[in-house]
């Protein structure tokens, strides 16, 4: 298994191109199931999760072709992929493919909407929490689907099609919002989704579906309205820049020091995070080609942060912020409200010398003046990123094991950091 070796203590200086967002690309790819025309997506990041979803879509009958050139185009390293779902050959999404990545479950929406039937494996547990699918089931039933759970599969049927309805999410869910929005595109009449997720990735998906002929309004607010249509056509659409990748590199600079332009990054996708980083002592400005982040000399100031659905501070940057706070001048508090078990990085950060104590869902971090490199390992993607950030600021050598987690969500991480002067290399096992 590959690992990443970091020799810490170097500032980051230069340009880091921000890739297309993983969490936008995945639902956009799934939307290709809704038309027999070609959906072309630009700026799709080259990530293990994208490859995994390509395998699932291929299994359902989606043909795809990837623009093979991987040149730098000022938009990171991302690619163009053409998807054509002329014939859906299978409405069952099997356990072997769905269990590897939770977002695979979202195909249930488009398959049911287009084919009147979808049998999709339950995604199963996940290291960061239990992550149930009750909201998906309740929402699809509200649209008239008949649902049975049988042998680990969710079997959804709507032989006469779905029917528009008002559905109030009891809890904000990104995935259930994506899925119900797609399912409602072909429902008869109007659907209103209340307490919907407002994440930029939801807006991106609604824009793409509208470009394909859907009638969706209100995405980005808590109330999304969908007027049913009878078919969608193809379109060409660009995946938005990755706000989590942007925030991760911004925190790396805030921690290691230096001056970096995050090329293609957009401030409005993570304003809350930028405000927190400014409070912590980083200087952030919008420049022509992205965002510039600097921290020269001054120490890191402590912050108190609680994770929330968008526009609040994202859970996907909680671990990275904690890494930064391990070297703050004082005590910080970070409270995780989205996932109940997203603190696996705490023990590993402690191996580098961090002082963190946990009480329920709140971590108290007492900043230390130095971290010291060590071998570490993480069990999820964002936790792994936090260890890389800490390793960049730690004295000596840090080896981050289980790199496949990073490969799920960070395109060419070691290359991007090396280009800014970091000493980071991949060691192939
Ligand atoms: C999306 O996951 C993201 N994944 C996650 O990013 C992100 O952490 C999460 O949203 C929250 O922002 C993708 O976009 C591919 P949710 P999702 O449904 O949609 C509970 C990363 O690192 N819930 O918004 O699966 C759930 O357990 C990943 O890139 C129910 O209770 O998250 C959680 O507590 C990890 N019942 C909360 O809602 C349901 O039916 C929010 O989860 C569905 C969810």
Tab-separated table of C-alpha atoms and ligand atoms in Angstrom:
chain	number	residue	atom	x	y	z
A	1	UNK	CA	0.000	0.000	0.000
A	2	UNK	CA	1.380	3.432	-0.949
A	3	UNK	CA	2.274	6.019	1.659
A	4	UNK	CA	3.164	9.690	1.565
A	5	UNK	CA	6.414	10.876	3.097
A	6	UNK	CA	6.628	14.478	4.184
A	7	UNK	CA	9.633	16.330	5.507
A	8	UNK	CA	8.032	19.227	7.338
A	9	UNK	CA	9.092	22.753	8.099
A	10	UNK	CA	9.023	24.306	4.635
A	11	UNK	CA	6.819	27.243	3.689
A	12	UNK	CA	4.496	26.892	0.706
A	13	UNK	CA	4.959	29.419	-2.088
A	14	UNK	CA	3.524	29.417	-5.605
A	15	UNK	CA	0.330	28.394	-7.369
A	16	UNK	CA	-1.944	25.423	-6.656
A	17	UNK	CA	-4.566	24.714	-9.337
A	18	UNK	CA	-7.886	23.733	-7.786
A	19	UNK	CA	-9.589	20.743	-9.378
A	20	UNK	CA	-13.257	20.183	-10.128
A	21	UNK	CA	-15.245	19.265	-7.017
A	22	UNK	CA	-15.574	15.564	-6.269
A	23	UNK	CA	-18.869	16.109	-4.507
A	24	UNK	CA	-20.308	17.982	-7.488
A	25	UNK	CA	-18.896	15.626	-10.116
A	26	UNK	CA	-20.462	12.522	-8.554
A	27	UNK	CA	-24.132	13.657	-8.667
A	28	UNK	CA	-23.605	15.273	-12.088
A	29	UNK	CA	-22.304	11.966	-13.427
A	30	UNK	CA	-25.327	10.215	-11.949
A	31	UNK	CA	-27.613	12.716	-13.715
A	32	UNK	CA	-26.391	11.267	-17.026
A	33	UNK	CA	-28.684	8.295	-16.352
A	34	UNK	CA	-31.678	10.589	-16.934
A	35	UNK	CA	-31.291	11.079	-20.677
A	36	UNK	CA	-30.517	8.968	-23.719
A	37	UNK	CA	-28.598	11.935	-25.162
A	38	UNK	CA	-24.975	12.690	-24.353
A	39	UNK	CA	-24.118	14.634	-21.219
A	40	UNK	CA	-20.620	16.087	-21.419
A	41	UNK	CA	-18.985	17.134	-18.167
A	42	UNK	CA	-15.903	19.341	-18.150
A	43	UNK	CA	-13.532	19.728	-15.192
A	44	UNK	CA	-14.168	16.249	-13.773
A	45	UNK	CA	-11.381	15.481	-11.278
A	46	UNK	CA	-9.321	12.331	-11.738
A	47	UNK	CA	-10.049	10.583	-8.448
A	48	UNK	CA	-10.610	7.070	-7.198
A	49	UNK	CA	-14.247	7.916	-6.300
A	50	UNK	CA	-14.910	9.115	-9.852
A	51	UNK	CA	-13.422	5.905	-11.266
A	52	UNK	CA	-15.568	3.890	-8.870
A	53	UNK	CA	-18.735	5.652	-10.024
A	54	UNK	CA	-17.734	5.134	-13.681
A	55	UNK	CA	-17.664	1.386	-12.959
A	56	UNK	CA	-21.161	1.529	-11.459
A	57	UNK	CA	-22.601	3.649	-14.289
A	58	UNK	CA	-21.018	1.301	-16.828
A	59	UNK	CA	-22.740	-1.591	-15.095
A	60	UNK	CA	-26.126	0.112	-15.499
A	61	UNK	CA	-25.498	0.651	-19.219
A	62	UNK	CA	-24.008	4.141	-19.400
A	63	UNK	CA	-21.365	4.459	-22.133
A	64	UNK	CA	-18.650	6.959	-21.368
A	65	UNK	CA	-15.519	8.230	-23.002
A	66	UNK	CA	-12.817	10.169	-21.253
A	67	UNK	CA	-10.784	12.901	-22.872
A	68	UNK	CA	-7.423	11.262	-22.235
A	69	UNK	CA	-5.186	14.330	-22.186
A	70	UNK	CA	-4.235	15.398	-18.704
A	71	UNK	CA	-2.660	18.736	-19.379
A	72	UNK	CA	-2.856	21.666	-17.052
A	73	UNK	CA	-5.531	24.053	-18.282
A	74	UNK	CA	-5.668	26.623	-15.519
A	75	UNK	CA	-8.468	24.571	-14.010
A	76	UNK	CA	-6.406	22.015	-12.168
A	77	UNK	CA	-5.820	18.688	-13.792
A	78	UNK	CA	-9.398	17.681	-14.385
A	79	UNK	CA	-10.826	15.949	-17.443
A	80	UNK	CA	-13.768	16.010	-19.823
A	81	UNK	CA	-16.028	12.950	-19.818
A	82	UNK	CA	-18.910	12.226	-22.217
A	83	UNK	CA	-21.742	10.055	-20.871
A	84	UNK	CA	-24.467	8.420	-22.943
A	85	UNK	CA	-27.163	6.339	-21.268
A	86	UNK	CA	-28.960	5.241	-24.445
A	87	UNK	CA	-29.904	1.866	-23.013
A	88	UNK	CA	-30.194	1.259	-19.324
A	89	UNK	CA	-29.388	-2.431	-19.255
A	90	UNK	CA	-29.799	-3.029	-15.522
A	91	UNK	CA	-31.910	-1.303	-12.883
A	92	UNK	CA	-30.149	-3.193	-10.102
A	93	UNK	CA	-27.097	-1.525	-8.601
A	94	UNK	CA	-25.230	-4.386	-6.899
A	95	UNK	CA	-23.653	-4.553	-3.470
A	96	UNK	CA	-20.116	-5.042	-4.846
A	97	UNK	CA	-20.286	-1.631	-6.546
A	98	UNK	CA	-22.506	0.396	-4.180
A	99	UNK	CA	-20.827	-0.661	-0.934
A	100	UNK	CA	-17.518	0.938	-1.916
A	101	UNK	CA	-18.880	4.486	-1.972
A	102	UNK	CA	-22.004	5.906	-0.405
A	103	UNK	CA	-22.809	8.336	-3.235
A	104	UNK	CA	-23.424	5.325	-5.516
A	105	UNK	CA	-26.728	4.877	-3.707
A	106	UNK	CA	-27.971	8.121	-5.283
A	107	UNK	CA	-28.531	6.317	-8.634
A	108	UNK	CA	-31.796	5.191	-7.082
A	109	UNK	CA	-33.354	8.587	-7.970
A	110	UNK	CA	-32.593	8.700	-11.716
A	111	UNK	CA	-33.129	4.958	-12.262
A	112	UNK	CA	-36.536	5.062	-10.605
A	113	UNK	CA	-37.541	8.273	-12.385
A	114	UNK	CA	-36.555	7.038	-15.836
A	115	UNK	CA	-37.210	3.287	-15.613
A	116	UNK	CA	-39.970	3.057	-12.976
A	117	UNK	CA	-37.848	0.569	-11.029
A	118	UNK	CA	-34.612	0.657	-9.095
A	119	UNK	CA	-33.097	-1.997	-6.902
A	120	UNK	CA	-30.075	-0.533	-5.164
A	121	UNK	CA	-27.908	-2.096	-2.491
A	122	UNK	CA	-27.918	-0.391	0.888
A	123	UNK	CA	-24.636	1.486	1.103
A	124	UNK	CA	-23.745	-0.023	4.476
A	125	UNK	CA	-21.848	1.521	7.345
A	126	UNK	CA	-19.032	3.962	7.021
A	127	UNK	CA	-16.100	4.904	9.208
A	128	UNK	CA	-17.420	8.419	9.934
A	129	UNK	CA	-20.837	7.377	11.246
A	130	UNK	CA	-23.883	5.210	10.660
A	131	UNK	CA	-25.234	7.279	7.709
A	132	UNK	CA	-28.726	5.799	7.262
A	133	UNK	CA	-30.948	6.157	4.134
A	134	UNK	CA	-34.295	6.834	5.843
A	135	UNK	CA	-34.634	10.303	4.283
A	136	UNK	CA	-34.240	8.890	0.774
A	137	UNK	CA	-36.890	6.267	1.423
A	138	UNK	CA	-39.365	8.678	3.030
A	139	UNK	CA	-38.854	11.208	0.241
A	140	UNK	CA	-39.255	8.697	-2.602
A	141	UNK	CA	-42.381	7.309	-0.922
A	142	UNK	CA	-43.758	10.861	-0.718
A	143	UNK	CA	-43.341	10.976	-4.525
A	144	UNK	CA	-45.429	7.807	-4.802
A	145	UNK	CA	-42.754	5.110	-4.932
A	146	UNK	CA	-43.467	1.710	-3.411
A	147	UNK	CA	-40.435	0.625	-1.473
A	148	UNK	CA	-39.392	-2.652	0.059
A	149	UNK	CA	-36.148	-3.450	1.791
A	150	UNK	CA	-35.142	-6.975	0.975
A	151	UNK	CA	-31.864	-8.893	1.367
A	152	UNK	CA	-29.820	-5.722	1.809
A	153	UNK	CA	-31.397	-3.983	-1.183
A	154	UNK	CA	-33.799	-1.071	-1.429
A	155	UNK	CA	-36.324	-2.084	-4.062
A	156	UNK	CA	-38.244	0.936	-5.354
A	157	UNK	CA	-41.075	0.783	-7.878
A	158	UNK	CA	-43.169	3.405	-9.597
A	159	UNK	CA	-44.681	1.582	-12.594
A	160	UNK	CA	-46.974	4.498	-13.442
A	161	UNK	CA	-44.322	7.121	-12.725
A	162	UNK	CA	-43.696	9.359	-9.739
A	163	UNK	CA	-46.089	12.118	-8.695
A	164	UNK	CA	-45.064	15.573	-7.468
A	165	UNK	CA	-45.468	16.241	-3.734
A	166	UNK	CA	-44.330	18.465	-0.893
A	167	UNK	CA	-41.613	16.833	1.201
A	168	UNK	CA	-40.129	18.376	4.317
A	169	UNK	CA	-36.696	17.015	5.225
A	170	UNK	CA	-36.609	16.466	8.991
A	171	UNK	CA	-32.820	16.876	8.753
A	172	UNK	CA	-30.655	18.495	6.091
A	173	UNK	CA	-29.081	15.902	3.796
A	174	UNK	CA	-26.970	16.653	0.754
A	175	UNK	CA	-27.371	13.216	-0.816
A	176	UNK	CA	-31.116	12.977	-0.211
A	177	UNK	CA	-31.568	16.464	-1.700
A	178	UNK	CA	-29.618	15.488	-4.837
A	179	UNK	CA	-31.569	12.248	-5.156
A	180	UNK	CA	-35.060	13.638	-4.629
A	181	UNK	CA	-34.355	16.577	-6.913
A	182	UNK	CA	-33.389	14.158	-9.698
A	183	UNK	CA	-36.317	11.830	-8.986
A	184	UNK	CA	-38.785	14.751	-9.059
A	185	UNK	CA	-37.668	15.933	-12.510
A	186	UNK	CA	-39.937	13.316	-14.135
A	187	UNK	CA	-42.685	13.380	-11.469
A	188	UNK	CA	-46.114	14.554	-12.658
A	189	UNK	CA	-46.865	18.090	-11.446
A	190	UNK	CA	-44.947	20.141	-8.912
A	191	UNK	CA	-42.612	18.905	-6.178
A	192	UNK	CA	-41.533	21.153	-3.310
A	193	UNK	CA	-38.539	20.090	-1.219
A	194	UNK	CA	-38.464	21.961	2.085
A	195	UNK	CA	-35.403	22.200	4.368
A	196	UNK	CA	-33.316	21.134	1.386
A	197	UNK	CA	-29.511	21.206	1.486
A	198	UNK	CA	-28.142	24.531	0.186
A	199	UNK	CA	-24.648	23.289	-0.691
A	200	UNK	CA	-23.095	24.725	-3.893
A	201	UNK	CA	-22.990	21.182	-5.264
A	202	UNK	CA	-26.807	21.054	-5.087
A	203	UNK	CA	-26.940	24.317	-7.054
A	204	UNK	CA	-24.486	22.897	-9.604
A	205	UNK	CA	-26.663	19.815	-10.105
A	206	UNK	CA	-29.842	21.905	-10.485
A	207	UNK	CA	-28.111	24.106	-13.077
A	208	UNK	CA	-27.003	21.065	-15.045
A	209	UNK	CA	-30.464	19.467	-14.917
A	210	UNK	CA	-31.986	22.777	-16.068
A	211	UNK	CA	-29.472	22.902	-18.945
A	212	UNK	CA	-30.804	19.429	-19.851
A	213	UNK	CA	-34.395	20.721	-19.849
A	214	UNK	CA	-35.560	20.349	-16.238
A	215	UNK	CA	-37.580	23.059	-14.494
A	216	UNK	CA	-35.991	23.547	-11.098
A	217	UNK	CA	-36.007	26.762	-9.091
A	218	UNK	CA	-34.822	27.678	-5.612
A	219	UNK	CA	-31.696	25.486	-5.474
A	220	UNK	CA	-29.326	27.139	-3.001
A	221	UNK	CA	-32.261	28.116	-0.752
A	222	UNK	CA	-34.043	25.813	1.717
A	223	UNK	CA	-37.003	25.411	-0.655
A	224	UNK	CA	-36.539	23.815	-4.070
A	225	UNK	CA	-39.410	23.660	-6.568
A	226	UNK	CA	-39.403	21.188	-9.423
A	227	UNK	CA	-42.008	21.229	-12.202
A	228	UNK	CA	-42.101	17.780	-13.742
A	229	UNK	CA	-41.093	17.329	-17.394
A	230	UNK	CA	-41.406	14.266	-19.618
A	231	UNK	CA	-37.824	14.024	-20.848
A	232	UNK	CA	-34.341	15.535	-20.690
A	233	UNK	CA	-31.856	16.164	-23.475
A	234	UNK	CA	-28.082	16.196	-23.476
A	235	UNK	CA	-25.968	19.175	-22.402
A	236	UNK	CA	-22.410	20.308	-21.794
A	237	UNK	CA	-21.681	21.420	-18.252
A	238	UNK	CA	-18.681	22.370	-16.096
A	239	UNK	CA	-18.102	20.946	-12.611
A	240	UNK	CA	-17.552	23.755	-10.096
A	241	UNK	CA	-14.202	24.166	-8.300
A	242	UNK	CA	-13.656	22.020	-5.207
A	243	UNK	CA	-14.302	24.123	-2.096
A	244	UNK	CA	-13.005	21.399	0.208
A	245	UNK	CA	-9.749	21.090	-1.718
A	246	UNK	CA	-9.530	24.905	-1.664
A	247	UNK	CA	-10.042	25.019	2.102
A	248	UNK	CA	-7.561	22.195	2.664
A	249	UNK	CA	-4.735	23.964	0.820
A	250	UNK	CA	-5.661	27.283	2.433
A	251	UNK	CA	-5.242	25.617	5.834
A	252	UNK	CA	-1.952	24.062	4.737
A	253	UNK	CA	-0.613	27.548	3.929
A	254	UNK	CA	-2.045	29.005	7.134
A	255	UNK	CA	-0.210	26.282	9.067
A	256	UNK	CA	3.094	25.943	7.192
A	257	UNK	CA	3.329	29.655	6.296
A	258	UNK	CA	3.999	31.132	2.857
A	259	UNK	CA	2.091	32.774	0.044
A	260	UNK	CA	0.017	30.737	-2.424
A	261	UNK	CA	-2.544	31.462	-5.140
A	262	UNK	CA	-5.282	28.821	-5.252
A	263	UNK	CA	-5.954	28.989	-8.965
A	264	UNK	CA	-9.596	28.734	-9.984
A	265	UNK	CA	-10.864	28.891	-6.368
A	266	UNK	CA	-14.017	30.900	-5.677
A	267	UNK	CA	-14.470	32.704	-2.351
A	268	UNK	CA	-18.283	32.537	-2.413
A	269	UNK	CA	-18.095	28.726	-2.195
A	270	UNK	CA	-16.428	28.855	1.230
A	271	UNK	CA	-16.847	32.319	2.724
A	272	UNK	CA	-17.431	30.947	6.221
A	273	UNK	CA	-14.137	29.020	6.060
A	274	UNK	CA	-12.240	32.049	4.796
A	275	UNK	CA	-13.660	34.121	7.665
A	276	UNK	CA	-12.463	31.503	10.170
A	277	UNK	CA	-8.994	31.473	8.575
A	278	UNK	CA	-8.839	35.264	8.677
A	279	UNK	CA	-9.702	35.160	12.391
A	280	UNK	CA	-6.932	32.586	12.774
A	281	UNK	CA	-4.443	35.070	11.309
A	282	UNK	CA	-4.250	34.240	7.595
A	283	UNK	CA	-4.437	36.997	4.968
A	284	UNK	CA	-6.847	36.149	2.178
A	285	UNK	CA	-7.603	38.132	-0.948
A	286	UNK	CA	-9.388	37.566	-4.219
A	287	UNK	CA	-7.041	37.798	-7.203
A	288	UNK	CA	-7.701	37.609	-10.922
A	289	UNK	CA	-7.112	33.855	-11.201
A	290	UNK	CA	-8.414	32.701	-7.825
A	291	UNK	CA	-7.717	33.250	-4.135
A	292	UNK	CA	-4.441	34.275	-2.555
A	293	UNK	CA	-3.590	33.114	0.949
A	294	UNK	CA	-0.639	34.272	3.018
A	295	UNK	CA	0.705	33.820	6.482
A	296	UNK	CA	4.063	35.316	7.130
A	297	UNK	CA	5.639	35.227	10.559
A	298	UNK	CA	2.607	35.896	12.736
A	299	UNK	CA	1.317	33.088	14.922
A	300	UNK	CA	-1.931	31.166	14.465
A	301	UNK	CA	-4.812	32.430	16.607
A	302	UNK	CA	-7.291	30.023	18.226
A	303	UNK	CA	-10.909	29.805	16.997
A	304	UNK	CA	-14.151	28.191	18.158
A	305	UNK	CA	-16.020	26.487	15.329
A	306	UNK	CA	-19.080	24.253	14.965
A	307	UNK	CA	-19.702	22.281	11.780
A	308	UNK	CA	-23.029	22.957	10.066
A	309	UNK	CA	-24.720	22.434	6.718
A	310	UNK	CA	-23.862	25.089	4.103
A	311	UNK	CA	-23.380	28.050	4.485
A	312	UNK	CA	-21.920	27.032	7.861
A	313	UNK	CA	-18.473	25.579	8.423
A	314	UNK	CA	-18.283	22.236	6.503
A	315	UNK	CA	-17.704	18.943	8.284
A	316	UNK	CA	-15.394	18.039	5.391
A	317	UNK	CA	-12.895	20.671	6.649
A	318	UNK	CA	-13.223	19.951	10.358
A	319	UNK	CA	-10.199	17.629	10.536
A	320	UNK	CA	-8.013	20.038	8.564
A	321	UNK	CA	-8.968	22.959	10.823
A	322	UNK	CA	-8.126	20.831	13.839
A	323	UNK	CA	-4.648	20.208	12.417
A	324	UNK	CA	-4.186	23.963	12.069
A	325	UNK	CA	-5.391	24.624	15.610
A	326	UNK	CA	-2.866	22.166	17.084
A	327	UNK	CA	-0.278	24.952	16.706
A	328	UNK	CA	-2.461	27.933	17.650
A	329	UNK	CA	-1.444	30.334	20.417
A	330	UNK	CA	-4.070	29.173	22.896
A	331	UNK	CA	-7.151	26.988	23.252
A	332	UNK	CA	-9.656	26.230	20.453
A	333	UNK	CA	-12.904	24.296	20.431
A	334	UNK	CA	-14.275	22.386	17.452
A	335	UNK	CA	-17.738	20.813	17.622
A	336	UNK	CA	-18.844	18.242	15.021
A	337	UNK	CA	-22.610	18.167	14.479
A	338	UNK	CA	-22.982	16.327	11.148
A	339	UNK	CA	-21.327	12.941	11.718
A	340	UNK	CA	-21.068	11.284	15.116
A	341	UNK	CA	-17.727	9.573	14.601
A	342	UNK	CA	-15.603	12.010	12.695
A	343	UNK	CA	-12.737	12.396	15.165
A	344	UNK	CA	-10.430	9.570	14.094
A	345	UNK	CA	-7.697	12.090	13.329
A	346	UNK	CA	-7.479	13.135	16.989
A	347	UNK	CA	-5.385	10.167	18.076
A	348	UNK	CA	-3.133	10.436	15.057
A	349	UNK	CA	-2.570	14.180	15.531
A	350	UNK	CA	-1.632	13.332	19.118
A	351	UNK	CA	1.114	11.086	17.731
A	352	UNK	CA	2.650	14.225	16.230
A	353	UNK	CA	2.536	15.943	19.628
A	354	UNK	CA	-0.879	17.674	19.518
A	355	UNK	CA	-2.821	18.255	22.751
A	356	UNK	CA	-6.484	17.461	22.087
A	357	UNK	CA	-9.177	16.231	24.432
A	358	UNK	CA	-12.611	15.020	23.415
A	359	UNK	CA	-15.849	15.457	25.271
A	360	UNK	CA	-18.882	14.200	23.372
A	361	UNK	CA	-18.920	15.959	20.014
A	362	UNK	CA	-16.509	18.718	21.040
A	363	UNK	CA	-12.728	18.678	20.753
A	364	UNK	CA	-10.676	21.050	22.879
A	365	UNK	CA	-7.321	21.780	21.316
A	366	UNK	CA	-4.505	23.357	23.324
A	367	UNK	CA	-2.021	24.744	20.841
A	368	UNK	CA	1.599	23.634	21.081
A	369	UNK	CA	4.616	25.490	19.708
A	370	UNK	CA	5.922	22.545	17.700
A	371	UNK	CA	4.820	19.212	16.272
A	372	UNK	CA	7.253	16.414	15.599
A	373	UNK	CA	6.965	14.063	12.609
A	374	UNK	CA	5.861	10.434	13.077
A	375	UNK	CA	4.242	7.607	11.116
A	376	UNK	CA	0.467	8.137	11.069
A	377	UNK	CA	-2.555	6.655	9.375
A	378	UNK	CA	-6.157	7.675	8.925
A	379	UNK	CA	-9.353	5.885	8.137
A	380	UNK	CA	-11.074	8.510	6.030
A	381	UNK	CA	-10.314	10.972	3.324
A	382	UNK	CA	-10.486	14.303	5.162
A	383	UNK	CA	-8.745	12.926	8.268
A	384	UNK	CA	-5.868	11.881	6.002
A	385	UNK	CA	-5.696	15.419	4.629
A	386	UNK	CA	-5.435	16.800	8.151
A	387	UNK	CA	-2.415	14.573	8.787
A	388	UNK	CA	-0.740	15.842	5.623
A	389	UNK	CA	-1.295	19.442	6.754
A	390	UNK	CA	0.122	18.714	10.194
A	391	UNK	CA	3.047	16.857	8.616
A	392	UNK	CA	3.904	19.924	6.501
A	393	UNK	CA	4.334	21.993	9.678
A	394	UNK	CA	5.894	19.294	11.875
A	395	UNK	CA	9.623	19.046	12.402
A	396	UNK	CA	11.215	16.074	10.676
A	397	UNK	CA	9.602	13.231	8.812
A	398	UNK	CA	5.933	12.214	8.789
A	399	UNK	CA	4.707	9.187	6.871
A	400	UNK	CA	0.979	9.112	6.124
A	401	UNK	CA	-0.124	5.551	5.481
A	402	UNK	CA	-3.221	4.312	3.635
A	403	UNK	CA	-2.910	6.874	0.879
A	404	UNK	CA	-5.832	5.360	-0.997
A	405	UNK	CA	-8.066	7.505	1.203
A	406	UNK	CA	-6.394	10.653	-0.141
A	407	UNK	CA	-6.663	9.343	-3.697
A	408	UNK	CA	-10.440	9.196	-3.277
A	409	UNK	CA	-10.693	12.967	-3.010
A	410	UNK	CA	-7.472	14.872	-3.741
A	411	UNK	CA	-6.192	14.983	-7.289
A	412	UNK	CA	-2.389	14.826	-7.445
A	413	UNK	CA	-1.958	16.049	-3.892
A	414	UNK	CA	1.767	15.406	-3.651
A	415	UNK	CA	2.430	17.021	-7.032
A	416	UNK	CA	0.454	20.155	-6.164
A	417	UNK	CA	2.213	20.568	-2.812
A	418	UNK	CA	5.673	19.825	-4.258
A	419	UNK	CA	5.199	22.544	-6.879
A	420	UNK	CA	4.914	24.998	-3.967
A	421	UNK	CA	8.140	23.916	-2.353
A	422	UNK	CA	6.889	21.245	0.036
A	423	UNK	CA	8.972	18.136	0.514
A	424	UNK	CA	6.295	15.526	-0.192
A	425	UNK	CA	6.703	12.249	-2.021
A	426	UNK	CA	4.695	9.125	-2.629
A	427	UNK	CA	6.360	5.893	-1.626
A	428	UNK	CA	5.000	2.962	-3.612
A	429	UNK	CA	4.782	-0.216	-1.610
B	1	LIG	C1	-22.269	14.505	1.533
B	1	LIG	O1	-22.502	13.222	2.087
B	1	LIG	C2	-20.822	14.522	1.121
B	1	LIG	N1	-20.579	13.486	0.128
B	1	LIG	C3	-19.930	14.307	2.344
B	1	LIG	O2	-18.590	14.416	1.939
B	1	LIG	C4	-20.234	15.392	3.367
B	1	LIG	O3	-19.481	15.153	4.529
B	1	LIG	C5	-21.723	15.405	3.697
B	1	LIG	O4	-22.503	15.533	2.479
B	1	LIG	C6	-22.130	16.544	4.616
B	1	LIG	O5	-21.762	17.766	4.045
B	1	LIG	C7	-20.785	13.741	-1.146
B	1	LIG	O6	-21.248	14.804	-1.542
B	1	LIG	C8	-20.427	12.667	-2.120
B	1	LIG	P1	-25.673	13.922	4.284
B	1	LIG	P2	-23.984	12.735	2.350
B	1	LIG	O7	-26.751	13.050	3.780
B	1	LIG	O8	-24.876	13.300	1.342
B	1	LIG	C9	-27.752	11.994	8.086
B	1	LIG	C10	-16.326	13.722	1.777
B	1	LIG	O9	-15.397	13.623	2.616
B	1	LIG	N2	-28.680	11.269	7.219
B	1	LIG	O10	-25.793	15.393	4.057
B	1	LIG	O11	-23.918	11.275	2.513
B	1	LIG	C11	-26.326	11.514	7.988
B	1	LIG	O12	-26.101	10.342	8.744
B	1	LIG	C12	-17.734	13.248	2.073
B	1	LIG	O13	-16.162	14.168	0.637
B	1	LIG	C13	-29.744	10.583	7.790
B	1	LIG	O14	-29.891	10.566	9.012
B	1	LIG	O15	-24.264	13.410	3.769
B	1	LIG	C14	-25.577	12.715	8.518
B	1	LIG	O16	-25.578	12.704	9.919
B	1	LIG	C15	-17.835	12.461	3.332
B	1	LIG	N3	-30.588	9.891	6.976
B	1	LIG	C16	-26.421	13.893	8.028
B	1	LIG	O17	-27.699	13.348	7.686
B	1	LIG	C17	-30.439	9.893	5.623
B	1	LIG	O18	-31.260	9.254	4.944
B	1	LIG	C18	-25.891	14.612	6.811
B	1	LIG	O19	-25.510	13.651	5.832
B	1	LIG	C19	-29.397	10.618	5.052
B	1	LIG	C20	-28.502	11.303	5.861
